[in-house]
Tab-separated table of C-alpha atoms and ligand atoms in Angstrom:
chain	number	residue	atom	x	y	z
A	1	MET	CA	-10.257	-12.919	14.643
A	2	TYR	CA	-7.906	-10.280	15.799
A	3	ASP	CA	-9.210	-7.621	17.976
A	4	VAL	CA	-6.697	-4.908	16.472
A	5	ALA	CA	-4.908	-5.671	12.555
A	6	ILE	CA	-2.119	-2.795	11.748
A	7	ILE	CA	-0.748	-2.671	8.634
A	8	GLY	CA	2.828	-1.884	8.737
A	9	GLY	CA	5.784	-1.889	11.024
A	10	GLY	CA	7.216	1.061	11.016
A	11	PRO	CA	7.216	3.389	14.360
A	12	GLY	CA	3.455	4.455	13.924
A	13	GLY	CA	2.524	0.444	13.515
A	14	LEU	CA	4.557	-0.620	16.507
A	15	SER	CA	3.574	2.094	19.389
A	16	ALA	CA	0.257	0.924	18.017
A	17	GLY	CA	1.055	-2.513	18.544
A	18	ILE	CA	2.930	-2.331	21.958
A	19	TYR	CA	0.324	-0.363	23.374
A	20	ALA	CA	-2.389	-2.308	21.839
A	21	ALA	CA	-1.071	-5.348	23.745
A	22	ARG	CA	-0.774	-3.430	26.467
A	23	ALA	CA	-4.412	-3.337	26.533
A	24	ASN	CA	-4.771	-7.023	26.216
A	25	LEU	CA	-5.815	-6.811	22.625
A	26	LYS	CA	-5.236	-9.904	20.618
A	27	THR	CA	-2.708	-7.242	17.987
A	28	VAL	CA	-1.195	-8.644	15.071
A	29	ILE	CA	1.231	-6.167	13.160
A	30	VAL	CA	1.353	-7.092	9.026
A	31	GLU	CA	4.322	-5.523	7.177
A	32	ARG	CA	5.747	-6.277	3.789
A	33	GLY	CA	9.617	-5.672	4.444
A	34	LEU	CA	11.665	-5.763	7.475
A	35	TYR	CA	10.615	-3.874	10.953
A	36	GLY	CA	10.987	0.126	11.242
A	37	GLY	CA	10.197	1.069	8.140
A	38	GLN	CA	12.167	4.176	6.948
A	39	MET	CA	13.842	4.604	10.010
A	40	GLN	CA	15.954	1.299	8.898
A	41	ASN	CA	17.078	3.670	6.193
A	42	THR	CA	18.368	6.601	8.704
A	43	LEU	CA	22.004	5.910	9.859
A	44	ASP	CA	21.618	8.826	12.465
A	45	ILE	CA	18.311	9.881	14.815
A	46	GLU	CA	19.233	12.689	16.826
A	47	ASN	CA	15.759	14.391	17.186
A	48	TYR	CA	13.908	10.962	18.670
A	49	PRO	CA	13.331	12.283	22.823
A	50	GLY	CA	15.718	10.027	25.163
A	51	PHE	CA	18.394	9.789	22.459
A	52	ASP	CA	20.940	12.393	21.388
A	53	ASN	CA	21.615	9.515	19.011
A	54	ILE	CA	20.368	6.500	17.721
A	55	GLU	CA	21.142	4.448	14.727
A	56	GLY	CA	17.649	3.372	12.709
A	57	PRO	CA	18.492	-0.497	12.643
A	58	VAL	CA	19.061	-0.364	16.175
A	59	LEU	CA	15.895	1.865	17.318
A	60	SER	CA	14.057	-0.343	14.530
A	61	GLU	CA	15.058	-3.506	16.269
A	62	ARG	CA	14.473	-1.980	19.995
A	63	LEU	CA	10.977	-1.140	19.145
A	64	TYR	CA	10.427	-4.611	16.989
A	65	ASN	CA	11.525	-6.569	20.529
A	66	GLN	CA	9.289	-4.473	22.770
A	67	ALA	CA	6.735	-5.016	20.836
A	68	LEU	CA	7.005	-8.664	20.257
A	69	GLY	CA	7.932	-9.118	24.370
A	70	VAL	CA	4.203	-7.619	24.567
A	71	GLY	CA	2.493	-9.780	23.103
A	72	VAL	CA	2.261	-8.262	19.307
A	73	GLU	CA	2.015	-10.927	16.725
A	74	TRP	CA	4.248	-9.871	13.900
A	75	LYS	CA	3.328	-11.495	10.643
A	76	TYR	CA	5.047	-10.939	7.062
A	77	GLY	CA	2.950	-10.119	4.281
A	78	ASN	CA	1.604	-7.625	1.261
A	79	VAL	CA	-1.301	-6.387	2.026
A	80	GLN	CA	-3.216	-5.876	-0.949
A	81	SER	CA	-6.870	-4.744	-0.491
A	82	VAL	CA	-9.036	-4.382	2.468
A	83	LYS	CA	-12.480	-4.570	3.599
A	84	LEU	CA	-13.091	-1.808	6.290
A	85	GLU	CA	-16.534	-1.254	6.611
A	86	GLY	CA	-18.728	-3.435	9.056
A	87	GLN	CA	-17.739	-5.838	10.866
A	88	PRO	CA	-15.447	-7.907	10.546
A	89	LYS	CA	-12.828	-6.154	8.659
A	90	VAL	CA	-10.589	-8.503	6.289
A	91	LEU	CA	-7.401	-7.999	5.119
A	92	ASN	CA	-6.575	-9.544	1.694
A	93	LEU	CA	-2.967	-10.580	1.534
A	94	GLY	CA	-3.128	-12.387	-1.750
A	95	ASP	CA	-2.647	-15.572	-0.357
A	96	GLU	CA	-5.025	-15.451	2.738
A	97	THR	CA	-7.074	-13.143	4.546
A	98	LEU	CA	-7.092	-11.977	8.391
A	99	GLU	CA	-9.702	-10.671	9.839
A	100	ALA	CA	-9.839	-8.134	12.390
A	101	ARG	CA	-12.492	-6.723	14.662
A	102	SER	CA	-10.830	-3.248	14.571
A	103	VAL	CA	-7.619	-1.792	12.036
A	104	ILE	CA	-5.170	0.798	12.400
A	105	ILE	CA	-3.069	1.707	8.985
A	106	ALA	CA	0.312	2.625	9.164
A	107	SER	CA	1.621	2.049	6.357
A	108	GLY	CA	3.895	4.689	6.217
A	109	ALA	CA	5.547	6.417	2.707
A	110	SER	CA	7.914	5.893	0.068
A	111	PRO	CA	10.238	7.920	-1.985
A	112	ARG	CA	9.133	9.947	-4.181
A	113	PRO	CA	10.984	9.602	-7.895
A	114	LEU	CA	12.144	12.004	-9.696
A	115	GLY	CA	10.299	11.234	-13.373
A	116	VAL	CA	13.529	12.031	-15.183
A	117	PRO	CA	14.633	9.961	-18.252
A	118	GLY	CA	17.550	8.103	-17.313
A	119	GLU	CA	16.559	7.189	-13.368
A	120	ALA	CA	13.995	4.300	-14.049
A	121	GLU	CA	16.915	2.793	-16.043
A	122	PHE	CA	20.019	3.791	-13.552
A	123	THR	CA	18.758	2.760	-10.426
A	124	GLY	CA	20.923	0.320	-8.178
A	125	ARG	CA	23.304	1.545	-11.145
A	126	GLY	CA	24.251	4.985	-9.603
A	127	VAL	CA	21.081	6.512	-9.126
A	128	SER	CA	19.473	5.781	-5.132
A	129	TYR	CA	16.923	6.946	-2.574
A	130	CYS	CA	19.090	5.536	-0.068
A	131	ALA	CA	22.832	7.088	1.222
A	132	THR	CA	22.981	4.972	4.479
A	133	CYS	CA	22.484	1.969	1.867
A	134	ASP	CA	24.758	2.871	-0.566
A	135	GLY	CA	27.017	6.021	0.322
A	136	ALA	CA	30.095	3.654	1.136
A	137	LEU	CA	30.030	2.437	-2.442
A	138	TYR	CA	31.209	5.964	-3.337
A	139	ARG	CA	34.208	6.081	-1.723
A	140	GLY	CA	36.064	9.310	-3.055
A	141	ALA	CA	33.941	9.930	-5.909
A	142	ASP	CA	31.699	13.253	-6.978
A	143	VAL	CA	28.159	12.863	-5.728
A	144	ILE	CA	24.841	14.730	-6.711
A	145	VAL	CA	22.046	14.954	-3.644
A	146	VAL	CA	18.925	16.234	-5.389
A	147	GLY	CA	16.092	17.807	-3.421
A	148	GLY	CA	16.178	20.249	-0.482
A	149	GLY	CA	14.367	18.881	2.504
A	150	ASP	CA	15.794	17.503	6.001
A	151	SER	CA	15.916	13.771	3.893
A	152	ALA	CA	17.952	15.694	0.979
A	153	ILE	CA	20.147	17.680	4.046
A	154	LYS	CA	20.641	14.787	6.238
A	155	GLU	CA	21.785	12.357	3.633
A	156	ALA	CA	23.998	15.190	2.304
A	157	ILE	CA	26.009	15.298	5.024
A	158	LEU	CA	26.483	11.359	5.556
A	159	LEU	CA	27.762	11.576	2.192
A	160	THR	CA	30.814	13.085	2.749
A	161	ARG	CA	31.688	10.719	4.922
A	162	PHE	CA	32.641	8.870	1.997
A	163	ALA	CA	32.140	10.748	-1.097
A	164	ASN	CA	35.110	13.279	-2.467
A	165	LYS	CA	32.773	16.233	-3.189
A	166	VAL	CA	28.988	16.071	-3.237
A	167	THR	CA	26.796	18.562	-5.247
A	168	VAL	CA	23.385	19.523	-3.654
A	169	ILE	CA	20.981	20.372	-6.645
A	170	HIS	CA	18.070	22.173	-5.605
A	171	ARG	CA	15.245	24.144	-7.224
A	172	ARG	CA	15.159	26.898	-5.459
A	173	ASP	CA	17.571	29.626	-3.594
A	174	ALA	CA	16.516	28.781	-0.074
A	175	LEU	CA	16.672	25.315	1.519
A	176	ARG	CA	13.657	23.420	3.232
A	177	ALA	CA	15.175	20.889	5.486
A	178	ALA	CA	15.542	22.793	9.170
A	179	GLY	CA	18.057	25.193	10.328
A	180	ILE	CA	20.736	23.046	12.249
A	181	LEU	CA	20.893	20.520	9.116
A	182	ARG	CA	20.929	23.901	7.212
A	183	ASP	CA	23.720	25.082	9.257
A	184	ARG	CA	26.040	21.845	9.043
A	185	ALA	CA	25.511	21.681	4.825
A	186	PHE	CA	26.662	25.477	5.165
A	187	ASP	CA	29.392	24.444	7.001
A	188	ASN	CA	31.332	21.574	5.438
A	189	PRO	CA	33.684	21.912	2.966
A	190	LYS	CA	32.950	18.908	0.641
A	191	ILE	CA	29.180	19.986	0.176
A	192	GLN	CA	28.576	22.778	-2.462
A	193	PHE	CA	24.977	24.113	-4.030
A	194	MET	CA	23.770	24.278	-7.339
A	195	TRP	CA	20.621	27.102	-6.364
A	196	ASP	CA	17.607	27.273	-8.985
A	197	THR	CA	18.460	23.771	-10.744
A	198	VAL	CA	16.733	21.025	-11.910
A	199	VAL	CA	18.117	17.728	-12.962
A	200	ASP	CA	16.225	17.089	-16.524
A	201	LYS	CA	17.993	13.566	-17.484
A	202	ILE	CA	20.351	11.281	-16.146
A	203	GLU	CA	23.237	9.915	-18.116
A	204	GLY	CA	25.127	7.314	-17.832
A	205	ASP	CA	26.431	4.546	-20.418
A	206	ASN	CA	26.464	0.955	-18.099
A	207	ARG	CA	26.109	3.499	-14.686
A	208	VAL	CA	25.450	6.886	-13.877
A	209	THR	CA	28.547	9.422	-15.234
A	210	GLY	CA	26.386	12.584	-14.418
A	211	VAL	CA	23.705	14.622	-15.400
A	212	LEU	CA	21.589	17.466	-17.258
A	213	ALA	CA	21.051	19.939	-14.976
A	214	ARG	CA	19.184	23.402	-16.086
A	215	ASN	CA	18.900	26.887	-14.514
A	216	VAL	CA	15.396	27.550	-14.043
A	217	LYS	CA	15.764	31.072	-14.080
A	218	ASP	CA	18.234	31.839	-16.891
A	219	GLY	CA	17.384	28.544	-19.144
A	220	SER	CA	21.095	27.770	-18.997
A	221	THR	CA	21.977	23.876	-19.277
A	222	GLN	CA	25.443	21.945	-17.851
A	223	ILE	CA	26.465	18.001	-17.348
A	224	VAL	CA	27.580	17.564	-14.328
A	225	GLU	CA	29.770	14.691	-14.139
A	226	ALA	CA	28.991	12.511	-10.473
A	227	LYS	CA	29.680	8.718	-10.223
A	228	GLY	CA	26.337	8.735	-7.711
A	229	VAL	CA	22.444	10.339	-7.728
A	230	PHE	CA	20.682	10.131	-5.056
A	231	ILE	CA	17.384	11.344	-4.903
A	232	TYR	CA	15.374	13.097	-1.925
A	233	VAL	CA	12.687	14.760	-3.334
A	234	GLY	CA	9.637	13.991	-0.959
A	235	VAL	CA	8.031	10.840	-0.315
A	236	ASP	CA	4.272	9.332	-1.300
A	237	PRO	CA	1.892	7.548	0.943
A	238	VAL	CA	1.815	3.765	0.912
A	239	THR	CA	-1.941	3.292	0.356
A	240	ASP	CA	-2.717	1.200	-3.370
A	241	PHE	CA	-4.479	-1.253	-1.620
A	242	LEU	CA	-6.809	1.390	-0.429
A	243	LYS	CA	-7.638	2.719	-4.257
A	244	GLY	CA	-11.179	4.969	-4.160
A	245	SER	CA	-11.446	4.979	-0.715
A	246	GLU	CA	-13.245	7.750	1.085
A	247	ILE	CA	-11.014	7.851	4.290
A	248	LEU	CA	-8.170	8.859	1.229
A	249	ASP	CA	-7.417	12.883	0.726
A	250	GLU	CA	-6.362	13.994	-3.265
A	251	TRP	CA	-3.065	12.835	-2.668
A	252	GLY	CA	-3.682	9.409	-1.357
A	253	TYR	CA	-2.927	10.445	2.214
A	254	ILE	CA	-5.353	8.716	4.556
A	255	LEU	CA	-7.478	11.860	6.438
A	256	THR	CA	-8.388	11.548	10.081
A	257	ASP	CA	-9.946	13.088	13.242
A	258	GLU	CA	-7.205	14.474	16.136
A	259	PHE	CA	-7.855	10.723	17.899
A	260	MET	CA	-6.364	9.290	14.405
A	261	ALA	CA	-10.030	7.758	13.318
A	262	THR	CA	-11.260	8.185	10.438
A	263	SER	CA	-13.864	8.236	8.877
A	264	ILE	CA	-15.054	4.333	9.227
A	265	PRO	CA	-16.044	3.422	12.871
A	266	GLY	CA	-13.265	0.874	14.035
A	267	VAL	CA	-10.522	2.662	11.754
A	268	TYR	CA	-7.765	4.198	12.126
A	269	ALA	CA	-4.598	5.894	10.626
A	270	ALA	CA	-1.227	6.688	12.496
A	271	GLY	CA	1.981	7.806	11.395
A	272	ASP	CA	3.211	9.555	7.732
A	273	VAL	CA	0.228	7.581	5.867
A	274	ARG	CA	-2.100	10.418	7.504
A	275	ALA	CA	-2.702	13.661	6.098
A	276	ALA	CA	-1.225	16.958	7.703
A	277	SER	CA	1.135	14.595	9.536
A	278	LEU	CA	4.554	16.252	11.034
A	279	ARG	CA	6.442	13.579	9.281
A	280	GLN	CA	8.868	12.628	12.275
A	281	ILE	CA	8.991	9.430	14.357
A	282	VAL	CA	8.265	10.540	17.432
A	283	ASN	CA	4.516	11.923	15.758
A	284	ALA	CA	4.212	8.444	14.058
A	285	ALA	CA	5.155	7.217	17.838
A	286	SER	CA	2.476	9.320	19.235
A	287	ASP	CA	-0.366	8.847	16.855
A	288	GLY	CA	0.231	4.743	17.188
A	289	ALA	CA	-0.312	5.385	20.850
A	290	ALA	CA	-3.773	7.438	20.369
A	291	ALA	CA	-4.932	5.071	17.430
A	292	ALA	CA	-4.659	2.127	19.819
A	293	MET	CA	-6.201	3.473	22.732
A	294	LYS	CA	-8.823	4.667	20.546
A	295	ALA	CA	-9.665	1.132	19.300
A	296	TYR	CA	-10.118	0.061	22.558
A	297	GLU	CA	-12.721	2.411	22.932
A	298	TYR	CA	-14.291	1.279	19.638
A	299	LEU	CA	-14.034	-2.456	20.771
A	300	GLU	CA	-15.733	-2.125	24.150
A	301	THR	CA	-18.177	-0.605	22.614
A	302	LEU	CA	-18.827	-3.695	20.282
B	401	LIG	P1	10.551	16.902	1.976
B	401	LIG	O1	10.608	18.029	3.124
B	401	LIG	O2	8.660	17.676	1.268
B	401	LIG	O3	11.160	17.700	0.727
B	401	LIG	C1	11.123	17.196	-0.998
B	401	LIG	C2	12.144	18.801	-1.288
B	401	LIG	O4	12.429	18.185	-2.558
B	401	LIG	C3	12.425	19.964	-1.320
B	401	LIG	O5	12.933	20.768	-1.505
B	401	LIG	C4	11.711	19.737	-2.538
B	401	LIG	O6	11.267	21.706	-2.938
B	401	LIG	C5	12.204	19.479	-3.524
B	401	LIG	N1	11.569	18.605	-4.535
B	401	LIG	C6	10.063	18.147	-4.571
B	401	LIG	N2	9.970	17.704	-5.656
B	401	LIG	C7	10.741	17.874	-7.183
B	401	LIG	C8	10.771	17.764	-8.221
B	401	LIG	N3	9.816	17.492	-8.659
B	401	LIG	N4	11.890	18.232	-8.451
B	401	LIG	C9	13.541	18.671	-7.639
B	401	LIG	N5	13.300	18.589	-6.402
B	401	LIG	C10	12.047	18.312	-6.203
B	401	LIG	O7	10.489	15.653	1.836
B	401	LIG	P2	11.987	15.103	3.031
B	401	LIG	O8	13.170	16.003	3.279
B	401	LIG	O9	12.001	13.321	2.290
B	401	LIG	O10	11.047	14.840	4.104
B	401	LIG	C11	9.755	14.047	4.648
B	401	LIG	C12	9.666	14.388	5.596
B	401	LIG	O11	10.283	13.532	6.760
B	401	LIG	C13	9.321	15.666	5.945
B	401	LIG	O12	8.369	16.516	6.965
B	401	LIG	C14	10.847	15.747	7.245
B	401	LIG	O13	10.443	16.565	7.950
B	401	LIG	C15	10.735	14.575	7.599
B	401	LIG	N6	12.527	14.044	7.754
B	401	LIG	C16	12.852	14.849	8.776
B	401	LIG	C17	14.413	14.232	9.216
B	401	LIG	C18	14.597	14.696	10.528
B	401	LIG	O14	16.221	14.084	10.456
B	401	LIG	N7	14.124	15.709	11.036
B	401	LIG	C19	15.213	13.684	8.452
B	401	LIG	C20	14.277	13.376	7.037
B	401	LIG	C21	12.777	13.666	6.637
B	401	LIG	P3	10.753	22.846	-2.322
B	401	LIG	O15	11.432	23.216	-0.847
B	401	LIG	O16	11.105	23.808	-3.436
B	401	LIG	O17	9.184	22.369	-2.697
């Protein structure tokens, strides 16, 4: 029986683990992938306090080692369903179950598909959701980035290290991305923008050859040739194991109070999976710390 079971090993879960273990709580983190979560897909992190620039995989490893160093148990597993009401709380990992007196859900979010013909077919053959992972495959090539948020613009800038030309296709005429990223993108001669434009289809034979783009203002269409299409149109919460739960909002994010507590006693959430969270590493870390401290207080009352 654990004091705290944490679902997800990104910055929210790892921070929660560090705080919980340092409060002498028997703590396990269950993660289905690599430690660090989305940080693993980010080459340069430039806004985590204390580091003007740190690579995502490096920060991930430091947090992971720090958590293990203070006594967090790491468990590879995919949480399929949970029983959160009452005591004990139970995590079903398919081939085994875990019991804990409190649960912190820090399962994060994953890239949202665009949902157009050709996308699923060409994923891994020109369609990608991770420029950090796949960018080097497009040396000297023309590539497309879809989206106008921080992720799209950050990754478009990264892709200019490899690609000949990066075309950002955005559905509006203004970027959502933060000012510093916007300025860098506008100053980069390898990046060009197609405003007010959506992708209706991803074209290819064996691999991607381009996209069918449509201007939403005048309805005109054109084929934009490219070897790679990088899609950054937002993220969806990873809460499939909570289907139908009262703690989810209508988009599947977890509702908490300001102390990360859900409406179920002993159940907390941290990081990108939380509704209305600012989806930054520093916020996930902060949420994780608060959730662990509140779990500690809850356990004291049992
Ligand atoms: P996001 O901020 O939600 O941006 C998604 C972008 O995709 C928006 O520009 C949106 O257009 C566009 N979009 C959404 N659905 C679309 C569709 N069906 N077709 C075409 N375009 C579509 O998502 P994100 O960039 O992945 O960022 C997620 C969170 O992580 C944000 O809070 C962001 O600040 C954070 N983040 C921060 C950094 C950093 O360096 N600080 C880096 C990466 C991510 P509209 O603008 O028209 O809605």
